Coordinates of C-alpha atoms in Angstrom, one line a residue:
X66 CA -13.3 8.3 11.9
X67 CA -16.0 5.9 12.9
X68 CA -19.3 6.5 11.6
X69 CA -22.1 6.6 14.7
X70 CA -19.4 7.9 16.9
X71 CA -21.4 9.8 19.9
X72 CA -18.3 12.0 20.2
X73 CA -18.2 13.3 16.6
X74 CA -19.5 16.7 18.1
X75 CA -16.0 16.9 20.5
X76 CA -13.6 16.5 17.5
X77 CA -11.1 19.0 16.4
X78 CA -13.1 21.8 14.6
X79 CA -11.6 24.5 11.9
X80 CA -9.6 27.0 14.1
X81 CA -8.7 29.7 11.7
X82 CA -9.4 30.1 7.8
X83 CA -6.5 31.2 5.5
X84 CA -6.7 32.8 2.3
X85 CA -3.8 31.0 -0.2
X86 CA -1.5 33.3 -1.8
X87 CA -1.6 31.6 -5.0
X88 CA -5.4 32.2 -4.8
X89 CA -6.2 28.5 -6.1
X90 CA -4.3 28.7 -8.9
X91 CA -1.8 26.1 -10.7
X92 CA -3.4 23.1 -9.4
X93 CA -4.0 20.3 -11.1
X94 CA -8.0 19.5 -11.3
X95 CA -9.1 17.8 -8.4
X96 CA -6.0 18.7 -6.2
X97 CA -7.7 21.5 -4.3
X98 CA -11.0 21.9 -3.0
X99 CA -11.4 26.0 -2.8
X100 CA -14.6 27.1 -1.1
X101 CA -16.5 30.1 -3.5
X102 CA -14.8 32.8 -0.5
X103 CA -11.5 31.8 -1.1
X104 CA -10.7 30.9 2.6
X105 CA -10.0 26.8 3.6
X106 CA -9.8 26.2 6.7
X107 CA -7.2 24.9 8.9
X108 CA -7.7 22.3 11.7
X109 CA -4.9 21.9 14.9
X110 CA -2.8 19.0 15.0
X111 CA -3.6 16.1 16.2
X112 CA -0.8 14.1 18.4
X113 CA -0.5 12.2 15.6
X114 CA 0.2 14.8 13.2
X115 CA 2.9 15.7 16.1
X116 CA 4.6 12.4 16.4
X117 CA 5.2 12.4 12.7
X118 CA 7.0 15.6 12.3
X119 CA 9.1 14.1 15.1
X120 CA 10.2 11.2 12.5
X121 CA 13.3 12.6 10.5
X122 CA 13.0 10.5 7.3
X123 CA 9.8 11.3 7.0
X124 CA 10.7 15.1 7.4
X125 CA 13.6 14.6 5.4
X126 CA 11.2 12.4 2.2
X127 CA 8.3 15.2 2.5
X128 CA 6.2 13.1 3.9
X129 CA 5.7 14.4 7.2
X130 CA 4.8 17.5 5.6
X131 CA 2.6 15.7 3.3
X132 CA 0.8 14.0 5.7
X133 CA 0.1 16.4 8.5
X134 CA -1.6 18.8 5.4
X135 CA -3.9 16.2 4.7
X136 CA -4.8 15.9 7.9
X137 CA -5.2 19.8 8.9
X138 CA -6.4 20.7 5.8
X139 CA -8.3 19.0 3.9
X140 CA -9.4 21.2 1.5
X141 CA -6.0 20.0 -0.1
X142 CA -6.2 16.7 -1.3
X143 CA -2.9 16.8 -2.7
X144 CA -0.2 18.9 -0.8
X145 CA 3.0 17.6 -3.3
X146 CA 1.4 19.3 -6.5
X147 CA 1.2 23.0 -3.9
X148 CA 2.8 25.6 -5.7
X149 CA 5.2 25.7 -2.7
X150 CA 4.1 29.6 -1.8
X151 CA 1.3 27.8 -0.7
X152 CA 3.2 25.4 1.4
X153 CA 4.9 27.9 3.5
X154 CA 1.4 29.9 4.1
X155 CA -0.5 26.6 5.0
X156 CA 2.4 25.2 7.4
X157 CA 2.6 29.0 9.2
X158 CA -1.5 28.2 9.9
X159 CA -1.1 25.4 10.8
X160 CA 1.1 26.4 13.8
X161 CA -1.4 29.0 14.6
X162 CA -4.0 26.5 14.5
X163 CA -2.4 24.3 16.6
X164 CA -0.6 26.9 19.5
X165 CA -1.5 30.1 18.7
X166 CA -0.5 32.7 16.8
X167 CA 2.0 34.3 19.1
X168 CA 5.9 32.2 18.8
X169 CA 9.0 33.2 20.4
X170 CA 11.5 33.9 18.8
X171 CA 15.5 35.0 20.1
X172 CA 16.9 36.7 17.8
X173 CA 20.8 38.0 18.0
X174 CA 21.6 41.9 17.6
X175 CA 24.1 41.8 14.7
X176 CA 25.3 45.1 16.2
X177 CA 25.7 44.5 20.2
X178 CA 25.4 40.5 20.0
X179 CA 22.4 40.8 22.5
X180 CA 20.2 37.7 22.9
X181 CA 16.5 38.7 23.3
X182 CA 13.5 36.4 23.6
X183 CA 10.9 38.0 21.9
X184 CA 7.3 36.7 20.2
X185 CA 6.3 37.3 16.8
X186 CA 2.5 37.3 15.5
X187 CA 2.2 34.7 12.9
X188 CA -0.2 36.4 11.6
X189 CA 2.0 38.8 10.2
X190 CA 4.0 36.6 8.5
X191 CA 1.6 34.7 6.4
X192 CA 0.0 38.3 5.6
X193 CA 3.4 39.3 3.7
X194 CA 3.4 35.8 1.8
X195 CA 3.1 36.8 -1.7
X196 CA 2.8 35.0 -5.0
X197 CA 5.3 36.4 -7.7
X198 CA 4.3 37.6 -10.8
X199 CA 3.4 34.5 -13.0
X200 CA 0.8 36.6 -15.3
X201 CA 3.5 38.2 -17.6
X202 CA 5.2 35.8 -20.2
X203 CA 9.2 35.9 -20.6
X204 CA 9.7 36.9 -24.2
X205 CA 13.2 35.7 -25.7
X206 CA 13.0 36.4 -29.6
X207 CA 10.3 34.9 -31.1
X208 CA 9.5 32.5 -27.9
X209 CA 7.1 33.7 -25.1
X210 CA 7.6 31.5 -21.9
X211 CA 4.9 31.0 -20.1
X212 CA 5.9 30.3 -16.0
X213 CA 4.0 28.1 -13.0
X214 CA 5.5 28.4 -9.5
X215 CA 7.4 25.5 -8.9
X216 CA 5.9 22.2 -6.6
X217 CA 6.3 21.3 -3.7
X218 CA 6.9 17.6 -4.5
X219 CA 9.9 19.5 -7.4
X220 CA 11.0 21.8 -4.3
X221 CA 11.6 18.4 -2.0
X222 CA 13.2 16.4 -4.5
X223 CA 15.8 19.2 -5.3
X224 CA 16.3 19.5 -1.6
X225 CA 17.3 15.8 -1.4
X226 CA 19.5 15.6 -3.6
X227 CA 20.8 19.0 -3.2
X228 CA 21.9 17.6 0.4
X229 CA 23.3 14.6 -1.1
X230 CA 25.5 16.6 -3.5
X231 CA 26.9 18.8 -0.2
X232 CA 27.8 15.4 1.5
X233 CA 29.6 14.0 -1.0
X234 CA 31.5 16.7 -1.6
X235 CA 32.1 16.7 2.1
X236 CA 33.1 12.9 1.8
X237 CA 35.4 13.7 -1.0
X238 CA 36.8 16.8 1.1
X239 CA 37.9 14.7 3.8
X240 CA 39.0 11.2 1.8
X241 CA 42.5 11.0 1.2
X242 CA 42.2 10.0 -2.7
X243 CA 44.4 10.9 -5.8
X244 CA 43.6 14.2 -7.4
X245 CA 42.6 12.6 -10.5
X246 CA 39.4 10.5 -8.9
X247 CA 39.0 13.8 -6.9
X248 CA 38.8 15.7 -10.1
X249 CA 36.2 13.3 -11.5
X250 CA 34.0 12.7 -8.7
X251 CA 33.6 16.6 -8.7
X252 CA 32.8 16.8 -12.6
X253 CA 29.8 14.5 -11.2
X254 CA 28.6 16.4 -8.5
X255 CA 28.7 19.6 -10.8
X256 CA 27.0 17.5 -13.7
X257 CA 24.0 16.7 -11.0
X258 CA 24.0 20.3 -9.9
X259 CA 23.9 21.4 -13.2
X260 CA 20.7 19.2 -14.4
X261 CA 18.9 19.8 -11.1
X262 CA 19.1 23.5 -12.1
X263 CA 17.9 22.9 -15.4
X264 CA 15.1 20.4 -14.4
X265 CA 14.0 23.0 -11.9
X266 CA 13.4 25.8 -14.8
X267 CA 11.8 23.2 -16.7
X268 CA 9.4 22.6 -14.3
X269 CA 8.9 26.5 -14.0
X270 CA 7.6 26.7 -17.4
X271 CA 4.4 25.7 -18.2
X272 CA 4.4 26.5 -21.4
X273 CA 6.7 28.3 -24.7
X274 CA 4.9 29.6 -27.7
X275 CA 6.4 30.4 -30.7
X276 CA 5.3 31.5 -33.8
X277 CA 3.7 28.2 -35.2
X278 CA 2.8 26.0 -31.7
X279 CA 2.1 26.3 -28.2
X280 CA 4.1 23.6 -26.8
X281 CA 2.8 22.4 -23.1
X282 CA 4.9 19.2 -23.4
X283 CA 7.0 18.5 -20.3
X284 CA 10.2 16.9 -22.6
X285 CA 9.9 19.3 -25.0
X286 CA 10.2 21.8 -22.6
X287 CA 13.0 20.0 -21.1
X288 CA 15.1 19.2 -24.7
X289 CA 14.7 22.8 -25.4
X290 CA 16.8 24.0 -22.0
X291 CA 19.0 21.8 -23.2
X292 CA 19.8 22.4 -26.5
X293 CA 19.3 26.5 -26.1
X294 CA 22.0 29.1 -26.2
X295 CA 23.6 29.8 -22.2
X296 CA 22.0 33.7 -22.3
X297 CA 18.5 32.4 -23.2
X298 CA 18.6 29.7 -20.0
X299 CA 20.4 32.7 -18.3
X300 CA 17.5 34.9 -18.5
X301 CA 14.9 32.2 -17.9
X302 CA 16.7 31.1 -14.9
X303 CA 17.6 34.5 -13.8
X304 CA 13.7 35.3 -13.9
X305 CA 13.1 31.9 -12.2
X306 CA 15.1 33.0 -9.2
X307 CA 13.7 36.7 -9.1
X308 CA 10.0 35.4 -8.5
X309 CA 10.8 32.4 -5.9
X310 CA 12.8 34.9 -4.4
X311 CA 9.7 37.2 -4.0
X312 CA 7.5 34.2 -2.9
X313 CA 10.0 33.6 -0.1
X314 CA 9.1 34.4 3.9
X315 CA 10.0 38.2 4.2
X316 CA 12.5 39.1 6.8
X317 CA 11.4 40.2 10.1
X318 CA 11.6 44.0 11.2
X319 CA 13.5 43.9 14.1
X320 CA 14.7 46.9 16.9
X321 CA 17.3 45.8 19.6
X322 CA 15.8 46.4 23.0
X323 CA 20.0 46.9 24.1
X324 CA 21.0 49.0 21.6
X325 CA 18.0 50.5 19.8
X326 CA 19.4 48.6 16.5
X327 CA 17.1 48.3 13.7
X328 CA 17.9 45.0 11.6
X329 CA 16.3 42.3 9.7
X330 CA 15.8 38.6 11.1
X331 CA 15.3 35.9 8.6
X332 CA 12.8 33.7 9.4
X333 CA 12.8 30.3 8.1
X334 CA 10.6 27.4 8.5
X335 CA 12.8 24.7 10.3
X336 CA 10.8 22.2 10.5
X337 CA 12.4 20.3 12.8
X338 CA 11.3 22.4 15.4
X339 CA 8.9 24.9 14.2
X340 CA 6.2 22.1 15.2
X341 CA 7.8 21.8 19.2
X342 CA 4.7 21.8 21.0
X343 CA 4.0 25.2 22.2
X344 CA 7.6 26.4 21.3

């Protein structure tokens, strides 16, 4: 922006204000600008912000995503530490900033198989967004566990290389190799798995006190996950799942105009075309 510009007054103004599920909460200081009301507001997209989440490595690295929050809302100055509840919330008003609130949708009858175009109010959908409950420690023995909702930038990483697991298993699928380097290069793909999983409960816990210390400490955390006994990480990671589960997009209410079949749609933020101009 160019200071002394005579067209300041024509720029893109705040089209709708949101109110974040996580209400503020688990940012870093200095990550999130929250006005005293609670509601930031959301700009529309410039053609910019459109070209870039037409670029698939930068949807695929985050940093479309990144990029078109700073630009739409710039309340958040640092979209990668979102608690990623707030990620899905802010992209939904974005679109609805940007086009509308109204998008179709067409949806297949899981009873008739009937195609029907129908619109959904965005609206809606961010209303039933809903933090889990991160309040209530996990108590294991004498250990309470204290949990954060995972970030964004910890929810993209694990999608990488989540992605990168599933291909090479898919390389290995269709390689003609001896069953012995088979064997191994599987033992490393379920070793990755296995650390992602843990690294993402570690990053779920903000804290474990125990009788004599409160221990905040990132590698701490960490050692302890992997040094504990399988039904303690069980239940931490069980409890893990339960409230990113609840944070999660509900499903969609849905009655078949054919049929009269009442089912649920899932409705998932592709990215990829989520952003089609006006789609």
């Amino acid at each position: 922006m160019l200071p002394n510009n005579p067209l300041t007054q024509y720029f893109r103004q705040p089209a709708i204000y949101i109110r974040l599920p996580s209400k503020g909460k688990f940012y870093p200081p200095g990550a999130l600008s929250l006005p005293p009301n609670g509601e930031i507001p959301v700009l529309p997209m410039t053609s910019v912000d459109e070209i870039t989440y037409r670029t698939p490595d930068a949807l695929f690295n985050g940093a479309a995503t990144v990029a078109v929050i700073q630009s739409c809302v710039p309340a958040i100055r640092d979209p990668w530490v979102m608690p990623a509840v707030d990620v899905d919330a802010v992209l939904v008003g974005i679109r609805i900033a940007s086009y509308g609130h109204s998008m179709p949708i067409s949806p297949v009858c899981p009873e008739c198989r009937e195609i029907e175009d129908v619109n959904i109010d965005l609206r809606a959908v961010n209303d039933n967004i809903s933090l889990g409950d991160y309040e209530t420690p996990v108590h294991v023995g004498d250990l309470e566990f204290y949990l954060n909702p995972i970030r964004y930038q910890t929810v993209n990483h694990n999608n990488q290389i989540q992605l990168e697991q599933q291909q090479k298993i898919n390389a290995i699928s269709g390689t003609e190799i001896d069953d012995k380097t088979k064997t191994e290069k599987l033992k490393e793909v379920i070793a990755t798995i296995n650390e992602i999983t843990i690294q993402t409960v570690a990053h779920s816990i903000g804290a474990i006190k125990s009788p004599t210390a409160m221990v905040t400490e990132h590698e701490f955390i960490l050692d302890y996950l992997h040094n504990c006994d399988s039904s303690t990480f069980n239940q931490l990671r069980d409890h893990v799942i339960k409230q990113r589960e609840i944070s999660e997009i509900k499903p969609l209410e849905m009655t078949c105009s054919s049929c009269s079949h009442k089912y649920k749609q899932p409705f998932t933020l592709d990215l990829s075309s989520f952003f089609a101009n006006n789609s």
